[in-house]
XYZ file of C-alpha atoms in Angstrom:
705
model
C 285.195 -10.399 -30.041
C 286.988 -7.096 -28.957
C 285.024 -5.098 -30.885
C 282.129 -6.234 -29.503
C 282.969 -5.644 -26.470
C 284.248 -2.345 -27.221
C 280.568 -1.411 -27.883
C 278.892 -1.719 -25.714
C 274.663 -1.102 -25.768
C 272.474 -1.707 -22.627
C 271.136 -4.352 -22.042
C 275.110 -6.201 -21.963
C 274.193 -9.337 -24.657
C 277.871 -11.606 -24.222
C 277.557 -14.055 -22.907
C 281.094 -13.411 -21.145
C 280.532 -10.802 -19.077
C 276.772 -10.947 -18.478
C 277.829 -13.838 -16.446
C 280.899 -12.116 -15.155
C 278.395 -8.891 -13.945
C 276.243 -11.181 -12.122
C 279.969 -13.545 -10.444
C 281.170 -10.249 -9.248
C 278.037 -9.372 -7.360
C 277.021 -12.423 -6.094
C 281.172 -12.041 -4.880
C 281.217 -8.888 -3.177
C 277.501 -8.311 -2.104
C 278.269 -10.435 0.625
C 281.037 -8.837 1.363
C 280.343 -5.787 1.732
C 276.733 -5.384 3.411
C 278.980 -8.348 6.267
C 280.362 -5.195 7.112
C 277.532 -3.412 8.682
C 275.934 -6.427 9.298
C 273.189 -6.400 6.710
C 271.496 -9.568 5.218
C 273.629 -10.448 2.133
C 270.121 -11.997 0.632
C 268.693 -7.902 0.817
C 272.017 -6.734 -1.091
C 271.344 -9.593 -3.430
C 268.095 -8.141 -4.535
C 268.317 -4.889 -4.505
C 271.289 -4.684 -6.549
C 269.007 -7.690 -8.871
C 266.842 -4.426 -9.133
C 269.024 -1.943 -9.670
C 270.596 -3.983 -12.413
C 267.765 -5.629 -13.799
C 265.416 -4.174 -17.150
C 263.631 -1.445 -13.784
C 266.203 -0.257 -12.875
C 269.646 0.565 -15.523
C 268.967 -1.935 -17.649
C 272.511 -3.151 -17.572
C 270.811 -7.158 -18.038
C 267.553 -8.221 -19.103
C 265.575 -10.520 -17.245
C 266.674 -12.997 -20.212
C 265.742 -17.239 -19.918
C 269.129 -17.938 -18.572
C 268.971 -15.669 -15.347
C 265.418 -17.362 -15.418
C 266.990 -21.155 -15.390
C 269.171 -20.292 -12.943
C 267.314 -17.700 -10.585
C 264.087 -21.633 -11.170
C 267.412 -23.719 -10.402
C 268.107 -21.391 -6.892
C 264.151 -21.378 -5.422
C 264.254 -25.086 -6.326
C 267.334 -25.861 -4.279
C 265.598 -23.455 -1.218
C 263.003 -26.209 -0.965
C 265.071 -28.960 -1.912
C 267.756 -28.610 0.662
C 264.406 -27.999 3.080
C 263.518 -31.036 3.422
C 266.807 -32.888 2.559
C 267.631 -31.097 5.813
C 264.437 -31.267 7.623
C 265.363 -34.434 11.202
C 262.622 -36.523 10.500
C 262.778 -36.769 13.525
C 261.829 -34.684 15.237
C 259.213 -34.189 12.272
C 257.418 -37.028 13.081
C 257.506 -35.811 17.138
C 256.611 -32.892 16.555
C 254.581 -32.381 12.596
C 250.907 -31.658 14.873
C 252.984 -28.160 15.739
C 253.729 -27.850 12.060
C 249.588 -28.610 11.943
C 249.231 -25.909 14.237
C 250.739 -23.568 12.488
C 250.658 -24.365 9.845
C 246.658 -23.021 10.054
C 247.296 -20.459 11.972
C 249.732 -18.979 9.475
C 247.664 -20.093 6.825
C 244.092 -18.628 8.247
C 244.967 -15.072 9.299
C 246.535 -13.790 6.169
C 243.879 -14.859 4.600
C 241.168 -13.873 6.616
C 242.859 -10.024 6.453
C 243.716 -10.573 2.680
C 239.917 -12.259 2.049
C 238.691 -8.186 4.391
C 241.441 -6.638 2.232
C 239.777 -7.868 -0.839
C 236.516 -7.092 -0.895
C 235.529 -4.799 1.377
C 238.698 -2.448 1.300
C 239.637 -2.757 -2.955
C 235.785 -4.840 -4.160
C 237.088 -6.976 -5.866
C 235.259 -9.767 -6.811
C 234.873 -12.547 -4.376
C 237.067 -15.094 -7.048
C 239.643 -12.407 -6.829
C 239.519 -11.423 -3.211
C 240.051 -15.280 -2.703
C 242.424 -15.450 -5.261
C 243.770 -11.885 -4.262
C 244.155 -13.551 -0.303
C 245.931 -16.525 -0.931
C 248.869 -14.892 -2.220
C 249.452 -14.207 1.977
C 248.856 -17.295 2.850
C 252.189 -19.108 1.285
C 255.118 -18.295 2.374
C 259.445 -18.503 0.960
C 262.129 -19.779 2.905
C 264.741 -17.097 1.187
C 266.576 -17.392 4.608
C 266.777 -20.836 5.808
C 270.474 -21.201 4.109
C 271.793 -18.660 6.051
C 269.199 -19.947 9.425
C 270.817 -23.429 8.603
C 274.392 -22.755 7.850
C 274.431 -20.526 11.879
C 273.923 -24.626 12.771
C 270.216 -24.253 14.416
C 268.356 -26.370 11.447
C 267.641 -28.720 14.032
C 266.313 -25.857 16.748
C 262.228 -27.007 17.647
C 261.026 -23.211 15.959
C 263.650 -23.950 12.459
C 261.564 -27.195 12.246
C 257.362 -26.523 12.839
C 258.108 -23.667 10.107
C 259.720 -25.941 7.759
C 257.052 -28.593 8.141
C 254.375 -25.316 8.335
C 255.945 -23.415 5.471
C 254.292 -27.161 2.452
C 250.968 -27.795 4.023
C 251.063 -23.660 3.735
C 252.032 -23.627 -0.085
C 249.964 -26.669 -0.920
C 246.711 -24.897 0.562
C 247.548 -21.712 -1.785
C 248.603 -23.447 -4.495
C 245.254 -25.232 -4.511
C 243.519 -23.060 -3.954
C 245.103 -21.146 -6.400
C 244.681 -23.445 -9.056
C 240.236 -24.666 -7.941
C 240.028 -20.513 -8.502
C 241.235 -20.703 -12.334
C 239.417 -23.763 -12.254
C 236.390 -22.028 -11.996
C 237.250 -18.818 -13.643
C 237.589 -20.694 -17.150
C 234.627 -23.028 -15.628
C 236.680 -25.944 -15.396
C 235.672 -25.939 -11.830
C 233.794 -30.064 -11.599
C 233.803 -33.190 -10.419
C 235.723 -34.451 -12.902
C 238.597 -31.686 -12.262
C 238.722 -32.273 -8.729
C 238.534 -36.133 -8.941
C 241.132 -35.008 -11.780
C 243.254 -33.229 -9.324
C 243.575 -35.485 -6.084
C 244.677 -38.551 -8.217
C 247.025 -36.946 -9.673
C 247.835 -34.992 -7.004
C 248.066 -38.577 -4.862
C 250.347 -40.202 -7.033
C 252.483 -37.777 -7.886
C 253.326 -38.100 -3.620
C 252.754 -41.854 -4.172
C 256.099 -41.918 -7.090
C 258.432 -38.971 -5.040
C 257.985 -40.842 -1.814
C 257.902 -44.436 -2.747
C 259.454 -44.279 -6.350
C 262.400 -41.781 -6.316
C 264.160 -43.947 -2.504
C 264.091 -47.439 -4.031
C 266.539 -45.127 -7.244
C 268.145 -43.423 -5.436
C 268.940 -45.896 -2.972
C 270.046 -48.378 -5.795
C 272.056 -45.645 -7.485
C 274.231 -44.883 -4.335
C 275.310 -48.637 -3.909
C 276.015 -49.753 -7.798
C 278.030 -45.163 -7.923
C 280.939 -44.850 -5.605
C 280.998 -41.580 -8.598
C 280.759 -38.495 -6.437
C 280.272 -36.238 -9.604
C 277.341 -38.678 -10.837
C 275.906 -38.513 -7.264
C 275.627 -34.897 -7.393
C 274.186 -33.883 -11.157
C 271.770 -37.676 -9.651
C 270.386 -35.012 -7.134
C 270.492 -32.125 -9.437
C 268.640 -34.641 -11.812
C 266.060 -35.433 -9.194
C 265.152 -32.031 -7.696
C 264.403 -31.725 -11.573
C 261.927 -34.717 -12.354
C 260.544 -33.640 -9.057
C 260.031 -30.589 -10.348
C 257.802 -31.341 -13.122
C 255.852 -34.358 -11.653
C 254.462 -31.591 -9.691
C 253.569 -29.315 -12.814
C 252.321 -32.974 -14.155
C 250.074 -33.227 -11.549
C 248.856 -29.748 -11.577
C 250.895 -28.188 -8.670
C 253.529 -25.759 -8.430
C 257.362 -26.798 -8.666
C 258.278 -25.363 -5.581
C 256.423 -28.938 -4.239
C 258.379 -30.856 -6.533
C 261.194 -30.019 -5.381
C 260.595 -29.327 -1.536
C 259.315 -33.568 -1.898
C 262.324 -34.373 -3.658
C 264.383 -33.230 -0.472
C 261.933 -35.128 1.900
C 262.102 -38.618 -0.194
C 266.338 -38.576 -0.098
C 266.493 -36.790 2.922
C 267.531 -40.745 4.723
C 270.006 -41.494 1.465
C 272.302 -37.676 1.817
C 273.447 -38.131 5.597
C 273.778 -34.377 6.929
C 277.156 -35.036 7.439
C 278.359 -36.316 4.058
C 280.824 -34.911 1.461
C 277.552 -34.931 -0.933
C 275.446 -32.982 0.942
C 278.628 -30.485 1.595
C 278.223 -30.094 -2.463
C 274.382 -30.255 -1.988
C 274.567 -27.372 0.668
C 278.145 -25.522 -1.421
C 276.505 -25.635 -4.900
C 273.653 -24.393 -3.902
C 274.789 -21.461 -2.348
C 277.174 -21.043 -4.047
C 276.075 -20.167 -7.547
C 271.765 -20.887 -7.848
C 270.103 -19.470 -5.020
C 271.979 -16.614 -4.960
C 271.065 -16.184 -9.194
C 267.826 -17.315 -7.586
C 267.727 -13.711 -5.788
C 268.999 -11.847 -8.129
C 266.606 -12.406 -10.728
C 263.785 -11.411 -7.720
C 265.016 -8.315 -7.378
C 264.757 -8.210 -11.492
C 261.464 -7.797 -11.426
C 261.277 -5.290 -8.956
C 259.630 -1.614 -11.010
C 260.074 1.310 -8.750
C 257.966 3.439 -11.406
C 255.185 1.471 -11.023
C 254.296 3.895 -7.473
C 255.447 7.020 -7.965
C 253.197 7.083 -11.540
C 250.335 5.804 -9.536
C 248.343 6.000 -6.141
C 246.630 3.046 -6.997
C 249.347 0.771 -6.892
C 250.525 1.975 -3.699
C 247.386 1.595 -1.782
C 247.049 -1.991 -2.741
C 249.770 -2.712 -1.821
C 249.913 -1.385 1.258
C 246.300 -3.762 2.091
C 248.858 -6.327 1.223
C 251.552 -5.557 3.561
C 249.177 -5.776 6.708
C 247.657 -8.576 5.278
C 250.551 -10.467 4.000
C 253.666 -9.360 7.620
C 251.027 -8.459 9.518
C 249.587 -12.397 9.527
C 252.150 -13.858 9.499
C 253.122 -11.827 13.071
C 250.551 -12.602 14.267
C 250.605 -16.203 12.808
C 253.977 -16.873 14.855
C 252.833 -14.681 18.007
C 249.903 -17.678 18.395
C 252.137 -20.293 17.402
C 254.650 -19.252 20.065
C 251.977 -18.728 22.973
C 250.812 -22.717 22.068
C 254.271 -23.622 22.374
C 255.389 -21.753 25.276
C 258.106 -20.749 22.507
C 261.390 -18.840 24.061
C 260.544 -14.757 22.254
C 263.912 -15.139 19.565
C 261.980 -19.113 18.952
C 259.237 -16.889 17.784
C 261.078 -13.866 16.199
C 262.369 -16.587 14.129
C 258.961 -18.302 13.596
C 257.995 -15.188 12.465
C 261.214 -14.535 10.478
C 260.994 -17.326 7.789
C 257.438 -16.746 7.513
C 257.481 -13.539 6.687
C 259.132 -13.311 2.931
C 256.688 -14.200 0.759
C 258.307 -14.400 -3.005
C 258.426 -18.147 -4.716
C 254.687 -19.310 -4.358
C 253.163 -15.949 -3.955
C 255.252 -14.718 -7.887
C 253.763 -18.098 -9.128
C 249.856 -16.874 -8.124
C 250.690 -13.066 -8.784
C 251.233 -13.961 -12.835
C 248.513 -17.060 -13.245
C 245.950 -14.645 -11.820
C 247.782 -11.663 -14.666
C 247.352 -13.890 -16.984
C 243.913 -14.696 -16.967
C 241.286 -12.950 -18.630
C 237.897 -12.601 -17.997
C 236.417 -10.182 -19.769
C 236.825 -7.157 -22.188
C 236.221 -3.065 -21.248
C 233.969 -0.951 -22.720
C 237.288 0.052 -24.307
C 238.817 -3.203 -25.458
C 240.914 -3.921 -22.636
C 241.328 -6.542 -20.977
C 239.977 -7.604 -18.157
C 242.464 -10.014 -15.822
C 241.309 -11.153 -13.361
C 244.627 -9.916 -10.792
C 245.387 -6.282 -11.540
C 249.093 -4.406 -13.231
C 247.869 -3.393 -9.875
C 247.739 -6.498 -7.928
C 251.032 -7.275 -10.055
C 253.205 -3.905 -8.617
C 251.768 -4.307 -5.630
C 253.349 -7.768 -5.078
C 256.931 -6.648 -6.273
C 256.026 -4.198 -3.505
C 255.499 -6.895 -1.139
C 258.199 -9.168 -2.262
C 260.887 -6.531 -1.526
C 259.875 -5.216 1.791
C 258.829 -8.567 3.048
C 262.312 -10.625 1.920
C 263.642 -7.070 4.028
C 262.132 -7.512 7.430
C 262.659 -11.845 6.915
C 266.569 -11.131 6.433
C 266.529 -9.165 9.328
C 264.848 -10.450 11.408
C 265.262 -14.006 11.229
C 269.122 -13.104 11.197
C 268.978 -10.878 14.683
C 266.628 -14.440 16.350
C 269.649 -17.081 14.355
C 272.468 -15.017 15.280
C 270.418 -15.026 19.194
C 270.156 -18.496 19.223
C 272.666 -19.331 18.099
C 274.936 -17.888 20.610
C 272.655 -18.960 23.311
C 273.496 -22.871 22.274
C 277.119 -21.595 22.447
C 276.809 -20.963 25.812
C 274.659 -23.574 27.017
C 277.325 -25.203 25.926
C 280.813 -24.228 27.793
C 278.500 -23.352 30.477
C 277.198 -27.156 30.853
C 279.385 -28.765 28.793
C 281.091 -32.324 29.095
C 284.708 -32.420 29.081
C 285.021 -36.176 27.992
C 287.713 -36.128 24.662
C 286.922 -37.191 21.053
C 289.542 -37.937 19.313
C 288.161 -40.366 16.430
C 291.015 -43.135 15.015
C 290.028 -44.404 11.749
C 292.935 -47.626 10.818
C 292.703 -47.704 7.426
C 294.697 -50.344 5.634
C 291.926 -51.413 2.694
C 291.912 -48.459 -0.620
C 288.749 -50.212 -1.353
C 287.216 -49.456 2.041
C 289.041 -45.815 2.469
C 285.435 -43.881 1.404
C 283.235 -45.973 4.494
C 285.710 -45.788 6.405
C 285.862 -41.922 6.771
C 282.558 -41.528 6.297
C 281.265 -44.258 9.378
C 284.236 -41.768 11.272
C 281.845 -39.357 10.139
C 278.498 -40.145 11.337
C 279.196 -41.239 14.667
C 281.746 -38.601 15.070
C 280.123 -35.033 17.346
C 278.660 -32.558 16.020
C 281.201 -30.057 17.631
C 284.443 -32.819 16.509
C 286.103 -31.185 12.897
C 288.595 -33.294 13.612
C 289.705 -37.154 12.449
C 292.799 -38.907 12.962
C 293.530 -42.217 10.108
C 297.495 -44.499 10.711
C 298.227 -46.432 7.808
C 300.487 -49.312 9.344
C 303.905 -50.288 6.881
C 304.207 -53.351 7.990
C 306.748 -54.634 4.514
C 308.031 -57.643 5.692
C 304.192 -59.255 6.186
C 303.728 -57.782 3.460
C 301.393 -55.892 5.577
C 300.712 -52.166 3.500
C 304.192 -49.570 1.694
C 305.062 -46.331 1.417
C 303.363 -45.186 -1.459
C 300.364 -47.460 -0.574
C 300.447 -45.698 2.412
C 300.420 -42.444 0.454
C 297.729 -43.502 -1.687
C 295.406 -44.498 0.684
C 295.957 -41.375 3.207
C 295.887 -38.980 0.919
C 292.115 -40.394 -0.802
C 290.802 -40.283 3.103
C 292.202 -36.821 3.739
C 290.293 -36.052 0.398
C 287.379 -37.486 1.117
C 287.148 -36.154 4.757
C 287.748 -33.548 2.972
C 284.905 -32.867 0.848
C 282.260 -32.592 4.472
C 284.652 -29.860 4.818
C 286.109 -32.217 7.739
C 289.747 -31.980 8.147
C 291.731 -35.615 9.198
C 295.463 -35.619 10.145
C 296.739 -39.023 8.684
C 299.359 -41.107 10.216
C 302.259 -43.761 8.930
C 304.181 -46.020 10.797
C 306.219 -48.654 10.664
C 306.118 -51.143 12.827
C 306.714 -55.209 12.273
C 303.317 -55.498 13.971
C 299.816 -53.577 13.243
C 298.192 -53.887 16.587
C 301.112 -53.045 18.285
C 301.327 -49.385 16.013
C 298.057 -49.016 16.270
C 297.847 -48.953 20.006
C 301.028 -46.099 20.235
C 299.366 -44.056 18.451
C 296.419 -44.361 20.676
C 298.798 -43.661 23.490
C 299.954 -40.412 21.517
C 296.595 -38.799 20.391
C 294.959 -39.398 23.038
C 292.255 -41.691 21.694
C 288.622 -42.436 23.272
C 287.632 -43.720 19.180
C 289.393 -46.324 17.487
C 287.492 -47.364 13.808
C 289.737 -50.793 12.332
C 287.526 -52.516 8.858
C 287.189 -55.364 8.044
C 288.547 -55.550 4.382
C 284.824 -55.773 2.457
C 283.243 -59.333 1.549
C 286.433 -61.193 3.640
C 284.896 -60.363 7.064
C 286.813 -61.473 9.626
C 290.159 -63.528 8.825
C 292.061 -65.686 11.614
C 294.596 -63.419 12.192
C 292.409 -60.368 12.255
C 290.693 -62.279 14.957
C 294.318 -62.935 16.704
C 295.273 -59.096 16.793
C 290.872 -58.466 17.964
C 291.720 -60.294 21.054
C 295.556 -60.450 21.502
C 296.216 -56.369 20.182
C 293.040 -53.840 20.105
C 291.168 -55.268 23.290
C 293.943 -54.571 25.323
C 293.282 -50.890 25.456
C 290.642 -50.802 28.399
C 290.239 -47.320 27.651
C 288.910 -46.135 24.103
C 285.746 -47.554 22.297
C 286.145 -49.539 20.210
C 284.488 -49.924 16.724
C 284.573 -52.746 13.897
C 283.585 -52.464 10.614
C 282.262 -54.210 7.605
C 280.690 -52.708 5.503
C 279.846 -53.561 1.573
C 277.561 -50.899 0.353
C 277.268 -46.479 1.858
C 276.223 -46.412 5.559
C 273.675 -43.804 3.803
C 272.087 -46.678 2.302
C 270.538 -48.818 5.304
C 267.767 -48.383 6.072
C 267.330 -50.248 9.424
C 269.787 -51.003 11.951
C 269.022 -54.196 14.648
C 271.370 -53.083 17.346
C 271.841 -56.268 20.487
C 272.764 -54.640 23.316
C 273.883 -57.529 26.574
C 272.841 -58.359 29.596
C 274.243 -54.843 31.664
C 276.034 -53.205 29.187
C 274.458 -50.156 31.008
C 277.037 -51.054 33.869
C 280.145 -51.197 32.128
C 281.813 -47.870 32.328
C 282.006 -46.828 28.359
C 277.937 -48.149 28.044
C 276.855 -44.189 27.646
C 279.924 -43.364 25.156
C 279.356 -45.695 22.833
C 274.991 -45.361 23.288
C 276.134 -41.534 21.425
C 278.217 -43.028 18.770
C 275.002 -45.927 18.201
C 273.487 -42.512 18.435
C 275.065 -40.406 15.697
C 274.274 -42.905 13.043
C 270.797 -42.268 13.836
C 270.502 -38.773 14.415
C 273.450 -38.548 10.651
C 272.554 -41.219 9.065
C 268.425 -40.758 9.976
C 267.928 -44.542 9.504
C 265.721 -46.437 12.252
C 267.573 -48.127 14.694
C 265.130 -50.721 16.268
C 267.143 -51.647 19.748
C 266.824 -55.468 21.255
C 268.132 -55.818 24.566
C 266.449 -56.271 28.570
C 263.570 -54.228 29.936
C 265.961 -52.417 32.321
C 268.368 -51.330 29.080
C 265.341 -50.144 26.847
C 264.255 -48.196 30.178
C 266.835 -46.557 29.877
C 267.146 -46.024 26.405
C 263.732 -43.845 25.684
C 264.365 -41.923 28.669
C 267.626 -41.042 26.327
C 265.636 -40.903 23.089
C 263.049 -38.108 25.290
C 265.980 -35.722 25.300
C 267.535 -36.529 21.620
C 265.955 -37.942 19.161
C 266.458 -40.337 16.669
C 263.609 -42.886 14.976
C 263.317 -45.285 17.312
C 261.826 -49.181 18.313
C 262.256 -50.695 21.455
C 262.247 -54.488 22.444
C 262.983 -57.296 24.964
C 265.196 -59.552 24.182
C 264.772 -63.237 26.558
C 268.881 -64.437 25.624
C 271.368 -65.025 23.442
C 269.519 -67.459 21.101
C 266.691 -65.017 21.182
C 268.745 -62.693 19.481
C 270.532 -64.494 17.379
C 266.956 -65.623 15.617
C 266.231 -61.990 15.671
C 269.445 -61.546 13.756
C 269.192 -63.955 11.551
C 265.035 -61.864 9.685
C 267.762 -58.770 8.833
C 267.030 -58.303 5.711
C 268.358 -56.231 2.140
C 269.327 -52.147 3.687
C 269.678 -53.402 6.470
C 272.426 -53.884 9.517
C 273.332 -54.910 12.401
C 274.997 -53.263 15.359
C 276.392 -55.437 18.389
C 277.411 -53.933 21.757
C 280.448 -56.587 22.995
C 282.127 -57.369 25.682
C 285.578 -58.230 26.985
C 286.531 -60.271 30.083
C 285.988 -58.735 33.181
C 283.473 -56.181 31.869
C 279.591 -56.943 32.868
C 278.616 -57.976 29.684
C 280.510 -60.536 28.916
C 280.065 -63.464 28.595
C 281.545 -66.908 26.414
C 279.193 -67.521 23.778
C 280.281 -63.427 22.477
C 283.681 -65.130 21.126
C 281.877 -66.287 18.234
C 280.250 -64.199 16.503
C 282.475 -63.205 14.608
C 282.362 -67.065 13.108
C 278.158 -66.571 13.551
C 278.656 -62.760 10.952
C 281.604 -63.900 8.604
C 278.930 -67.355 8.259
C 275.645 -65.559 8.218
C 276.038 -61.807 7.770
C 278.829 -61.784 4.363
C 276.209 -59.855 2.962
C 274.766 -57.583 5.026
C 276.152 -54.155 6.697
C 277.532 -54.913 10.221
C 279.931 -53.428 13.061
C 280.914 -54.480 16.882
C 281.487 -52.131 19.714
C 283.255 -53.295 21.993
C 283.458 -49.756 25.143
C 285.625 -49.031 27.398
C 286.166 -50.586 30.523
C 288.352 -48.461 31.715
C 288.247 -44.342 32.428
C 291.985 -42.034 31.372
C 292.835 -40.207 34.874
C 292.721 -36.854 33.093
C 289.527 -37.570 31.485
C 287.203 -34.812 33.811
C 284.478 -36.671 33.136
C 284.355 -40.507 35.238
C 281.059 -42.428 34.301
C 280.837 -44.667 38.479
C 279.372 -47.954 36.800
C 276.986 -47.463 40.512
C 275.428 -44.241 39.601
C 273.926 -45.636 36.315
C 269.908 -44.373 37.786
C 270.729 -41.030 37.514
C 269.760 -40.315 33.986
C 269.907 -36.570 35.100
C 274.020 -36.164 35.361
C 272.933 -38.547 31.066
C 270.703 -36.853 29.467
C 272.964 -33.544 30.035
C 275.394 -35.247 29.422
C 273.534 -35.997 26.254
C 271.648 -32.685 25.466
C 275.183 -31.635 25.185
C 277.207 -33.329 22.786
C 273.776 -33.510 20.597
C 274.076 -29.884 20.505
């Protein structure tokens, strides 16, 4: 080994040294370029060009680079599908469709004119040439998402449009390949259509069923992550079998798992971390290795073809972005961000070029092969990748940072001063993960910390010092996996509810989450503590949680709201918790209540989108009949009241027994809104002003930012 390292020859073949060089590049490039405000994505591509076979030849673009690079490309598309807000996507689907028409048609027309009339290509070659500029690769998506604006309208439109444009451009590729080889008859189109439909149905319908079962059955975090990787590659393989590119399969896999991997979960944090740290940088380096600067020095024709390609691609994408901005009255920064995100050409462009280059349609007089796309187009596409990724990186970073800063400024200038300190009462090791995951779901995005308390009552055999340490260690690790800090608190007290109440006062807790032991439901001692302990804290929002399966695997929540609940002081605070569950889990929320209450919720829905339905209930008996229809993988949320609250009625005391009897196999949560506000709480909710929705909408928008 030492001798082989001492006698180094280029390209380097030693696997240890190769990997070390690549990791050093991935480590150092961002650190260096961030200081001079240059996007590190661009730096990784240039580094790949320098060390690659067309640069100094330090490394070859061998199978190891191709495999990790391919994984990075699939990862980018998977993350785009995984992080898209499905409620916003459905709401804005027509905007995405219109954008995709603009961003596909304008570059396509420019490319067709340039190829057929300027460069003199045949019609088939010109159509394939034009399709190169219609697709785009979301290489800057990880950077944009990292700035916290993944839910911005312009990002949502661009991600949705990417799926459509890439599918269309790759369909053009499939059609041209079939026509050039004489296979584009009726049978070809029928086979392609059927295979695409079967692929879509399998990924979007079967994958969620498999994933939901797996996440419910397997709790090991490593196994869950490996399962996600399997789903990405399996979807990519199915896409190739269907006759389309693997990147479409990865994007559809993201859509399929979108609601099963909450954005606030530890699994999402692992998926993003590994992709951004390893796989995506490897993809960028592998793209850089394709760049051959000598080709542009040796041939003016290559430069001419590359110029036409740049005009058609960059000019077309810019025109499409400006048309989209004007059509939907977006801001200048949002228009620039759409252009920046859609400007990069890499994945689908490279795939189409390589396929077209490898198709030989004849021979010239000298016996040399005539290719569907010649070497000038191949080399021009490499320059297009470099230039488009450069423009995409700079434009996207600049506009995304301005949008992110504007969001922060708006939050600061109109921000609710209402405190959010969430406390988890963790007493059972088996429920710790589920409790932490609920805390991650109900908290607002800006809150980066949770509290957890374990009350030690050794006289009553309730916990112990050793058991408390074990529980708290599990809770801290579960929160840390989602990049959230959890502050553990232990208390020695002969009264569990009393010990928790002291912590509530010390830490100015706004929300208390108490978990029921899995499968046991409400015990007599818990009910006693509930009414004689927890509910005596009138200025906290209390959530009693019963979990039999991971929250991410719940497809729908039935949310029951009693009459006059909107008049209670803590109603809107509690609704924000419910809304956050819907937003962060992706589950459908079915609200049931009086018409007056539902009208308020419908107005909220216009300000902060979740997938929701609203049904009027006549009375409590009607509510219970509806609740009994709950199915597997559905959850129940009931907003409760205590004596003295406007929403309270005597039958609420029977709810614990009813839940024990009918709903032991489902997740459920009881929410008791606070009935008093703290004296130092600057945002006091007046019960007489609940119809003043301008104030309510403002508070909700700020908390959801």
